[in-house]
Tab-separated table of C-alpha atoms and ligand atoms in Angstrom:
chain	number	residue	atom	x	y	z
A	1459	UNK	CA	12.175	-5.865	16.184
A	1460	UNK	CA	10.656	-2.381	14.947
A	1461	UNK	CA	10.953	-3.546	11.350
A	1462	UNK	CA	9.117	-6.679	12.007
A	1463	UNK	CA	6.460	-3.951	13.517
A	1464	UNK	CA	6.550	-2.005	9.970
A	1465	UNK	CA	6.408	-5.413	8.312
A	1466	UNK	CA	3.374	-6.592	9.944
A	1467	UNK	CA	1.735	-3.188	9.841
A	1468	UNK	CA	2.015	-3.616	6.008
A	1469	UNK	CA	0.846	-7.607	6.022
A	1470	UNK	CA	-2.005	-6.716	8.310
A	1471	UNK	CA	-2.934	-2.780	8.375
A	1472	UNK	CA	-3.168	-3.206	11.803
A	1473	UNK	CA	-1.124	-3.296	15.073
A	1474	UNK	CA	-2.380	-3.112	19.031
A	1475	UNK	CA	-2.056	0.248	20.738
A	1476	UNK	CA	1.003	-0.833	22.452
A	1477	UNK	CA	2.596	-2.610	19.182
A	1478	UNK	CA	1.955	1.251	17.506
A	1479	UNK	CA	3.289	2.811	20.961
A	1480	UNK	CA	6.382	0.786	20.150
A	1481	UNK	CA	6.735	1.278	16.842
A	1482	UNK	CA	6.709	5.689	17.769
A	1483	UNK	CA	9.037	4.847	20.782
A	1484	UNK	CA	11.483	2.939	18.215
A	1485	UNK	CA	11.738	6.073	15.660
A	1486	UNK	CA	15.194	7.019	14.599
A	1487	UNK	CA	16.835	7.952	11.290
A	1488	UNK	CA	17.775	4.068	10.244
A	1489	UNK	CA	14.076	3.233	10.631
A	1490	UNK	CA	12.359	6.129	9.617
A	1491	UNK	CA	14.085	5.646	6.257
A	1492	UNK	CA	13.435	1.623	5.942
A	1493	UNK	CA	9.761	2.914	6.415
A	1494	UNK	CA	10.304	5.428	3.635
A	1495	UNK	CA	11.297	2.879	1.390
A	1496	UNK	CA	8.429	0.504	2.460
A	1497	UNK	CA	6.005	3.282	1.789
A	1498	UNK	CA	7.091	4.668	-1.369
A	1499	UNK	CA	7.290	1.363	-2.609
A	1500	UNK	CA	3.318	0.940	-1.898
A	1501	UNK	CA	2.593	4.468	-3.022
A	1502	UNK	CA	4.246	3.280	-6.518
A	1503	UNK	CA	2.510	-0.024	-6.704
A	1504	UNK	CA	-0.894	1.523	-5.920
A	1505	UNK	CA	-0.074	5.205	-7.845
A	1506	UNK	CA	2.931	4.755	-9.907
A	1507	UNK	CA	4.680	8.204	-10.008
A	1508	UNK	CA	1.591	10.062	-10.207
A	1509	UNK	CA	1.107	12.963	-7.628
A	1510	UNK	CA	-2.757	14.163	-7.272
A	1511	UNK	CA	-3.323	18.165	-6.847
A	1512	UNK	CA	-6.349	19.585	-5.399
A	1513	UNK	CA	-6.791	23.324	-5.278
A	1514	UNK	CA	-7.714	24.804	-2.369
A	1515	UNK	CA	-9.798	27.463	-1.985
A	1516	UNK	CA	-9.686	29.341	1.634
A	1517	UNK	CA	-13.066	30.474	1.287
A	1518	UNK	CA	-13.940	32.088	4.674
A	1519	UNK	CA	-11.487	32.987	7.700
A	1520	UNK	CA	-14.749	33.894	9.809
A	1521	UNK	CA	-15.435	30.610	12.694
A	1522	UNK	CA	-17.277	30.124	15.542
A	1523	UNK	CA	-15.023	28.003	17.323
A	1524	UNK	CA	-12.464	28.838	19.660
A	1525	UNK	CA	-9.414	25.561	19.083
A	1526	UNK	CA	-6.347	27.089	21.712
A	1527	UNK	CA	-3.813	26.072	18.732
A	1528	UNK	CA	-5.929	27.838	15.606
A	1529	UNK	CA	-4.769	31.631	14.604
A	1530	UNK	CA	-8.717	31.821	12.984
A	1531	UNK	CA	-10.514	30.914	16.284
A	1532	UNK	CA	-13.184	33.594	17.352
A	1533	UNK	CA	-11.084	35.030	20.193
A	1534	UNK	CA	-8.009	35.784	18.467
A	1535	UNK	CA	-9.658	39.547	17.919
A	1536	UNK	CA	-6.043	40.396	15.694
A	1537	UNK	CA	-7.430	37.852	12.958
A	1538	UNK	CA	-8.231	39.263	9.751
A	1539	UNK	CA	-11.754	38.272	8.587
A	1540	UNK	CA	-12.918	37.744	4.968
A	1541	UNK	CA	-15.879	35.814	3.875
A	1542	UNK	CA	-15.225	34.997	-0.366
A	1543	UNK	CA	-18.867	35.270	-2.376
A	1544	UNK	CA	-19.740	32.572	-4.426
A	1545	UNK	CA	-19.070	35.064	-7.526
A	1546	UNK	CA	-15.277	34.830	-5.905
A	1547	UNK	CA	-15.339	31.168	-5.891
A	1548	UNK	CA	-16.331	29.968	-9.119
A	1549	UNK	CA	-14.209	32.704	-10.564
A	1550	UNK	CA	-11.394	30.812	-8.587
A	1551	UNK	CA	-12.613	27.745	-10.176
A	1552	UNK	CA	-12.764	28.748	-13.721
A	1553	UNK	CA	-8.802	30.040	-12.923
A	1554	UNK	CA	-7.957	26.068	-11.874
A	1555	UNK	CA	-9.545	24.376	-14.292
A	1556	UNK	CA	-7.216	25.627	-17.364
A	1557	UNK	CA	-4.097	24.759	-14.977
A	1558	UNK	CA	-5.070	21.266	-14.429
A	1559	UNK	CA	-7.720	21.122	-11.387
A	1560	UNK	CA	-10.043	18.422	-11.118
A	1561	UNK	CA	-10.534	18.804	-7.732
A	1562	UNK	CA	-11.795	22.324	-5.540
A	1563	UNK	CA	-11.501	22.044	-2.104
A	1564	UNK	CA	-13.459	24.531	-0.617
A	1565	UNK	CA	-12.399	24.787	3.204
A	1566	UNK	CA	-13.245	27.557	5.958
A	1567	UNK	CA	-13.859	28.432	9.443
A	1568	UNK	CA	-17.048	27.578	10.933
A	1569	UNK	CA	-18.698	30.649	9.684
A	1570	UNK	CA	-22.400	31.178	10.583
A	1571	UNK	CA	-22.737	33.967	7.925
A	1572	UNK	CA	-22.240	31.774	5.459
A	1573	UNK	CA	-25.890	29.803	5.368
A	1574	UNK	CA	-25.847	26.415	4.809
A	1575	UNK	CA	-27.892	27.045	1.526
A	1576	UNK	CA	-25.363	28.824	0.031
A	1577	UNK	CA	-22.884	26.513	0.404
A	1578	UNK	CA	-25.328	24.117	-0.977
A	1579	UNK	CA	-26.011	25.866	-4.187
A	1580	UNK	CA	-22.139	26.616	-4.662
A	1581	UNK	CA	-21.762	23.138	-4.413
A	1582	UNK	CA	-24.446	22.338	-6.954
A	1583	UNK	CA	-23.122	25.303	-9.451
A	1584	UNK	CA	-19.432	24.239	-9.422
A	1585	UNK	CA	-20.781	20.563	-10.387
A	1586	UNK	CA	-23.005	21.686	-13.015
A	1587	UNK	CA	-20.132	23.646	-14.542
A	1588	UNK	CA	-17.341	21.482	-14.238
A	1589	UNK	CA	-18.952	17.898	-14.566
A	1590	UNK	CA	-15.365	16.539	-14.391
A	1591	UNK	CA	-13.917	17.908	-11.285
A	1592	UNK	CA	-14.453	16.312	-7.549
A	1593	UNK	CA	-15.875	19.090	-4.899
A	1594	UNK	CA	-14.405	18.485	-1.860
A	1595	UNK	CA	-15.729	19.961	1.606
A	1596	UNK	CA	-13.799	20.791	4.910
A	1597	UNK	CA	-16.085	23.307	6.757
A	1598	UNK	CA	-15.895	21.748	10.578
A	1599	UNK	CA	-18.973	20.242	11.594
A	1600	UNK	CA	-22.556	20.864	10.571
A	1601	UNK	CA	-25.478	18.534	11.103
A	1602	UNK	CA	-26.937	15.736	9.704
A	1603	UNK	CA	-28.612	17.393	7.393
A	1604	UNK	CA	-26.459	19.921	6.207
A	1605	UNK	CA	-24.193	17.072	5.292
A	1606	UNK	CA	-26.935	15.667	3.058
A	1607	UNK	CA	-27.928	18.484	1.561
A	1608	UNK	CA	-24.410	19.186	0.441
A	1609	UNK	CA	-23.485	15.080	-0.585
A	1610	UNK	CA	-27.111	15.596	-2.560
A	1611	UNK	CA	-25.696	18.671	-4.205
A	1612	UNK	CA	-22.530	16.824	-5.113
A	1613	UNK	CA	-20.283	16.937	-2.781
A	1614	UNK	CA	-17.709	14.145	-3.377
A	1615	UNK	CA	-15.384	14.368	0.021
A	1616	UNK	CA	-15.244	15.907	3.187
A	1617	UNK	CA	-11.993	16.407	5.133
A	1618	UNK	CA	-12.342	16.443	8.905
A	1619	UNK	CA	-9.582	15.591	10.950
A	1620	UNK	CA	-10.771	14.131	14.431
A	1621	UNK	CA	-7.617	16.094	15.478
A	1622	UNK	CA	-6.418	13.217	18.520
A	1623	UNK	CA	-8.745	10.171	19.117
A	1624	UNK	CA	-7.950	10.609	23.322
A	1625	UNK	CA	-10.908	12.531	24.509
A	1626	UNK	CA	-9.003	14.230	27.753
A	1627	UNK	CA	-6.190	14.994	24.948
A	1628	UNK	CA	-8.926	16.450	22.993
A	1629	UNK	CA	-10.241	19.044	25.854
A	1630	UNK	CA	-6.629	20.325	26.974
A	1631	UNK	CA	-6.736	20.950	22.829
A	1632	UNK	CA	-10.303	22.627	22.478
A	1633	UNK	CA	-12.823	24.678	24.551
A	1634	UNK	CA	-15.542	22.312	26.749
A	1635	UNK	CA	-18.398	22.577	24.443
A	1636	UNK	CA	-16.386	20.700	21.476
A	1637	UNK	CA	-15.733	17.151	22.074
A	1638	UNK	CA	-14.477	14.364	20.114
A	1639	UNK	CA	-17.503	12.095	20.102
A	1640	UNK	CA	-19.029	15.327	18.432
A	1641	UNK	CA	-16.797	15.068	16.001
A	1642	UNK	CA	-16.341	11.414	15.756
A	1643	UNK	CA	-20.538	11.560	14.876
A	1644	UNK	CA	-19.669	13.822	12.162
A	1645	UNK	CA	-17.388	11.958	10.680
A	1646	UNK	CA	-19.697	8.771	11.257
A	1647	UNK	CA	-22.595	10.513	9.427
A	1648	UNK	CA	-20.251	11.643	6.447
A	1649	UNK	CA	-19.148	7.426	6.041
A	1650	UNK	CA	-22.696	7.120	6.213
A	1651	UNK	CA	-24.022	9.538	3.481
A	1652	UNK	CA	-21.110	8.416	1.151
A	1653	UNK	CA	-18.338	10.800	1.039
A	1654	UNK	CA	-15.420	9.758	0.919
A	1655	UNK	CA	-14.105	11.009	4.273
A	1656	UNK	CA	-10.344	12.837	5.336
A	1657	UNK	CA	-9.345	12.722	8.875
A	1658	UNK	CA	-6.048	13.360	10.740
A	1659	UNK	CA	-4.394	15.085	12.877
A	1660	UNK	CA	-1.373	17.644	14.181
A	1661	UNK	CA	2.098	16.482	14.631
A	1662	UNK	CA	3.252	18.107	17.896
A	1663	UNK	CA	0.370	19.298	19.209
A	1664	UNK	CA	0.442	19.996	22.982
A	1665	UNK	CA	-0.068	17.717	24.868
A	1666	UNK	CA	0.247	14.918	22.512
A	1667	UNK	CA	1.921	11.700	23.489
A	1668	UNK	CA	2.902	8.045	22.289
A	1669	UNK	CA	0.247	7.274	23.796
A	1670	UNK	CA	-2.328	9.933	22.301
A	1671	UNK	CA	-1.130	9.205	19.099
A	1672	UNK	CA	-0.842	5.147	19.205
A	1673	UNK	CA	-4.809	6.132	20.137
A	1674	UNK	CA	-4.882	7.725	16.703
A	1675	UNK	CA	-3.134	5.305	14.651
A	1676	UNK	CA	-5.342	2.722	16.140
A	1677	UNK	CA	-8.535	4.901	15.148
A	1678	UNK	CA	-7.373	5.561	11.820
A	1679	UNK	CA	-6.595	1.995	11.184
A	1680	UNK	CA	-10.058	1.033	12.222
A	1681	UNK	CA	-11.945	3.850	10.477
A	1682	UNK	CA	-10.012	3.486	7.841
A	1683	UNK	CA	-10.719	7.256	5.768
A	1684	UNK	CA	-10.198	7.097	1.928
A	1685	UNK	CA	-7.718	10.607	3.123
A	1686	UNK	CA	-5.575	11.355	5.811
A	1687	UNK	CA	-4.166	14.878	6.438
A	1688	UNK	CA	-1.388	15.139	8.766
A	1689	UNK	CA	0.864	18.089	9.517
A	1690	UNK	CA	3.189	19.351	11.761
A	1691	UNK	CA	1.221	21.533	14.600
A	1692	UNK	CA	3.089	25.387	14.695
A	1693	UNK	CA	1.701	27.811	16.775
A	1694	UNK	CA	0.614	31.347	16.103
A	1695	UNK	CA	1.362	34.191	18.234
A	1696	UNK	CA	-1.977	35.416	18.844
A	1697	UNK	CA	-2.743	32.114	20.398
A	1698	UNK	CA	-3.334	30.465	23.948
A	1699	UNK	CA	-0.199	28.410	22.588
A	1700	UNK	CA	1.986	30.564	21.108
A	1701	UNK	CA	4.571	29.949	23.465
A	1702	UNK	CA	4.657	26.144	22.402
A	1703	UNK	CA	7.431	24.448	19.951
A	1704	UNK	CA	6.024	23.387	16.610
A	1705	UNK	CA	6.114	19.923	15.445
A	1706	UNK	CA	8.917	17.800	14.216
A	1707	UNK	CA	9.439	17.583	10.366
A	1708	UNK	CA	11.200	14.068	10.731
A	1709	UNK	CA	8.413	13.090	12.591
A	1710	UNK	CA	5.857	14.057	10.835
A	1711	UNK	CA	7.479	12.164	7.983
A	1712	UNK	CA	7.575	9.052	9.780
A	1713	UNK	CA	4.217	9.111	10.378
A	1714	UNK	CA	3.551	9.308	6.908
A	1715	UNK	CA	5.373	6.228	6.345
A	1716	UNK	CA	3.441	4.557	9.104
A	1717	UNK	CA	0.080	5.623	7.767
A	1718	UNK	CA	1.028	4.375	3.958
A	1719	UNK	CA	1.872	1.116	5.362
A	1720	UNK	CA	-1.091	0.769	7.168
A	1721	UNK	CA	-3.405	1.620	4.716
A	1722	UNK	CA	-1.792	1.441	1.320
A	1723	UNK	CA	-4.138	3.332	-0.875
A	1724	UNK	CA	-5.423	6.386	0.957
A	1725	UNK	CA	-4.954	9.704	-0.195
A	1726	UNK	CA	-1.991	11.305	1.701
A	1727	UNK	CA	-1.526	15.021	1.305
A	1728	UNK	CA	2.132	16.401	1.717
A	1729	UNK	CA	0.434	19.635	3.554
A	1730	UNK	CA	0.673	23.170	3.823
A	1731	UNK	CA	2.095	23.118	7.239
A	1732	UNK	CA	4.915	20.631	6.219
A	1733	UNK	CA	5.765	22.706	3.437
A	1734	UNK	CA	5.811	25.926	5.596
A	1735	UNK	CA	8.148	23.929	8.089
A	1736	UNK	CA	10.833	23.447	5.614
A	1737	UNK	CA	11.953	24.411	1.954
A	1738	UNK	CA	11.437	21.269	0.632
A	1739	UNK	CA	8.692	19.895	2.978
A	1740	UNK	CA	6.409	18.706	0.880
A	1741	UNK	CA	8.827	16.699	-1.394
A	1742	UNK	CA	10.195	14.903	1.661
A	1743	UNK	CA	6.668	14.134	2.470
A	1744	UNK	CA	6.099	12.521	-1.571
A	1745	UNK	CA	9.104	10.608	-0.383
A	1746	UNK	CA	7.970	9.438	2.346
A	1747	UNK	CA	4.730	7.663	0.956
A	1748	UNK	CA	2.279	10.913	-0.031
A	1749	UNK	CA	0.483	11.084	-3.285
A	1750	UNK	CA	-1.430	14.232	-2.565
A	1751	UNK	CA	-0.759	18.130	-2.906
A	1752	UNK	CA	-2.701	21.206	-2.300
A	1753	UNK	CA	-1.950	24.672	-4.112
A	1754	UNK	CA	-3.752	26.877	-2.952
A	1755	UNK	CA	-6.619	28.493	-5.466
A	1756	UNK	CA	-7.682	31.723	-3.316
A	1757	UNK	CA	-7.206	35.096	-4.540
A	1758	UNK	CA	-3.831	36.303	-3.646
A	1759	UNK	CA	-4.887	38.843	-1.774
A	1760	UNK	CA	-6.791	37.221	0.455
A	1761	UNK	CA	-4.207	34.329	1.055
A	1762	UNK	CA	-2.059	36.132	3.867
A	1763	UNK	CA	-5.602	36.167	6.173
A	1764	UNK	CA	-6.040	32.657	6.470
A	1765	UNK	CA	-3.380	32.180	9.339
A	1766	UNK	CA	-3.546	29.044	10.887
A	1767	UNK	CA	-0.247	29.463	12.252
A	1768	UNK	CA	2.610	31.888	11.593
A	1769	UNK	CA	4.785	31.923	8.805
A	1770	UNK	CA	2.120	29.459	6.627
A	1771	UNK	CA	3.253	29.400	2.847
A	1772	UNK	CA	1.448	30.250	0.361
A	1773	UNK	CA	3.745	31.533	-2.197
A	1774	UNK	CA	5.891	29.934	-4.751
A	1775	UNK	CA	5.425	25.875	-5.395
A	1776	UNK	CA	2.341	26.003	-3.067
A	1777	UNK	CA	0.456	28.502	-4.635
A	1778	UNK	CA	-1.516	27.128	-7.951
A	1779	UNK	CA	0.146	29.849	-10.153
A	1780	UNK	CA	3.069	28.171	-9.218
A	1781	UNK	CA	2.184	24.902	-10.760
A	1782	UNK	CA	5.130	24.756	-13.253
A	1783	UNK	CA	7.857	25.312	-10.314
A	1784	UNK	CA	6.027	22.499	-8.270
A	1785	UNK	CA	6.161	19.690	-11.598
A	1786	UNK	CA	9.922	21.050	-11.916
A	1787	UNK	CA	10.474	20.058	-7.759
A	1788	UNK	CA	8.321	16.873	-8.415
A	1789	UNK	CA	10.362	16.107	-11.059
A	1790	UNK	CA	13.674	16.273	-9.254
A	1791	UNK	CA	12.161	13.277	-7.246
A	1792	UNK	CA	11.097	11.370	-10.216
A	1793	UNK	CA	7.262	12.467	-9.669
A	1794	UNK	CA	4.851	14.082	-12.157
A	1795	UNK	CA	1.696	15.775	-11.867
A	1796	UNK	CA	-1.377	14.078	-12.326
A	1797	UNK	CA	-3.813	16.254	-13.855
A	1798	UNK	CA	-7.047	13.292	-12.916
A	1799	UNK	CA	-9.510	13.562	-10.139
A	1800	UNK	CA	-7.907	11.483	-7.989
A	1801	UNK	CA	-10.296	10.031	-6.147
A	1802	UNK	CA	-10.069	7.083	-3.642
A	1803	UNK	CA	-9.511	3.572	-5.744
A	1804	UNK	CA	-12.096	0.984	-5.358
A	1805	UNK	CA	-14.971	3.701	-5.569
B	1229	LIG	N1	-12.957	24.488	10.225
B	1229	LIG	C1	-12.641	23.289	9.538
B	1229	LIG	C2	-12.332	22.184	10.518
B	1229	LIG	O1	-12.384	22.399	11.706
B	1229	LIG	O2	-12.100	21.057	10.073
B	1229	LIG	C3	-11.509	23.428	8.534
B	1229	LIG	C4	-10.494	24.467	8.777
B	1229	LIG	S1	-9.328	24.073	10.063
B	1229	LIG	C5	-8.483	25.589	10.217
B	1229	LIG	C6	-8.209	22.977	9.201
B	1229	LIG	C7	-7.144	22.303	10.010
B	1229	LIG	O3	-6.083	23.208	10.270
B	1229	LIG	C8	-7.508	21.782	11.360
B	1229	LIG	O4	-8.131	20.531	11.251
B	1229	LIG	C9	-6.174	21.738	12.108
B	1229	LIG	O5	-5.681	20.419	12.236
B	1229	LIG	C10	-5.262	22.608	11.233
B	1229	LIG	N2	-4.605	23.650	12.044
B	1229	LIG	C11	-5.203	24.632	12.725
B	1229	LIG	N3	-4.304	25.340	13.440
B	1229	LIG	C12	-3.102	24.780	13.190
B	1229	LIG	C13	-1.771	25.043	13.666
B	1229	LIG	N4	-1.535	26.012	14.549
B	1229	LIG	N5	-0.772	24.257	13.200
B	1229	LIG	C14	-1.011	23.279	12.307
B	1229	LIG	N6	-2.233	22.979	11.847
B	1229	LIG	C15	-3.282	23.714	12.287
């Protein structure tokens, strides 16, 4: 019965919300690894053995938010704050190129001292200096315009995760003056000015349900984003939930299964926060249907202040100097790294 779910799911890319509540409520070992197999297969067909790196540069730890499950938000006072200059960035840039990057993503808090402008002309400079590498954005949301100017600089994705399509999930998640139709617009305007667009969600993130998430399968399935990042939620102390568990591994690996099946091409990152849940995390999650990693590019020094959560890696396989210990893991799963842009097929 829940294989004829994962069947149709990869015949149609779609199910109801109750078909996808079903499908959650069915999870168990046998079937999370039939959907493993279902999803690697697509990942193969669509990607061979090809894994796609990106390197990530944590560029600023400042934000103006306040999300209960972030260790950045602006009331965790404990936070360490750094803001990189551009000067740091493209010197993080010229670092990834030699090792294989074709694609920087440049994420951060929502930091109002860093001026729209700048980001703008960053944008613009990495492009002009490395013709053949994608810029990807994640930077929380910014207007209309701000979204132009950057796609106008050259910009080629932004990564946005809508974070749970329920709206009352999405207020026991965030303070009252962020909502998801806020967020929704941004991620409406991003289609619109021709990114290609991440969203996703946490794994385990209070609250959460089968029936929150069957609401964010469903959204994901219509929106359809070229990238989806998914990761298991896990608190930090300095948090309104630090007292909350973190997220399933397992599950989080099913999910990824689901979401390959469902849309057999998009860009699936085996994250951070899977990797920093278990030793071999982000394997299991290559396994399970991912073509996507994301060492991370930022000056070591600054790496241990961009706490999202506690005990986040960002040593070792996930860091980018690290890139010959990741192709030796990849390889042990009969993966290799793609050094290629990666960007969504079709486009
Ligand atoms: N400010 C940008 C934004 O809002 O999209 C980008 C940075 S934000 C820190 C990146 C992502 O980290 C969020 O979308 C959220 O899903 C994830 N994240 C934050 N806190 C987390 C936690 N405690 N556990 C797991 N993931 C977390």
């Amino acid at each position: 019965m829940s294989t004829e779910l994962l069947i149709k799911l990869r015949e149609q890319g779609q199910l109801s919300r109750p078909e996808f509540r079903r499908l959650l409520a069915a999870w168990e070992p046998g079937l999370q690894a039939e959907a493993a197999v279902l999803a690697s297969e697509l990942r193969e067909q669509h990607y061979g053995r090809r894994v796609f790196i990106r390197g990530l540069l944590e560029i600023s730890s400042y934000c103006r938010r306040n999300c209960f499950y972030c260790g950045i938000r602006r009331g965790n006072t404990r936070a360490q704050r750094y803001r990189m200059s551009p000067e740091q960035i493209l010197a993080c840039c010229k670092a990834g190129y030699p090792l294989g990057f074709r694609t920087f993503v440049l994420q951060g808090g929502e930091d109002t001292g860093y001026p729209d402008e700048l980001i703008r002309d960053l944008v613009q400079e990495i492009k002009s200096r490395y013709s053949d590498c994608a810029v990807t954005l994640s930077l929380g949301e910014k207007s209309f315009l701000a979204y132009k100017d950057f796609r106008e600089a050259g910009a080629d994705r932004y990564l946005l995760r809508h974070e749970t399509a329920d709206a009352a999930h999405f207020a026991k998640l965030h303070p009252g003056n962020q909502s998801l139709q806020s967020r929704l617009r941004c991620l409406q305007d991003l289609r619109f000015l021709g990114y290609q667009v991440g969203s996703g969600f946490m794994v385990g993130s209070p609250f959460q349900s089968l029936e929150t998430l069957s609401e964010d399968l469903f959204f994901l399935s219509e929106f359809k984003p070229e990238m989806i990042g998914i990761g298991p939620f896990l608190p930090h102390h300095d948090t309104p939930f630090a007292d909350e568990k973190p997220g399933s591994m397992e599950f989080t690996l099913f999910l990824l299964s689901v979401l390959r099946l469902m849309l057999p091409k998009v860009l699936l990152p085996a994250t951070t926060a899977l990797g920093s849940i278990h030793p071999t995390g982000r394997e299991n999650g290559v396994l399970a249907g991912a073509n996507v990693i994301m060492p991370n590019l930022s000056p070591q020094e600054l790496r241990g202040k961009y706490m999202l959560y506690d005990n986040k890696l960002s040593s070792g396989a996930e860091a980018a100097e690290g890139l010959r210990l990741l192709a030796e893991q990849l390889q042990t799963i009969g993966c290799e790294i793609a050094v290629d842009r990666g960007d969504y097929p079709g486009i």
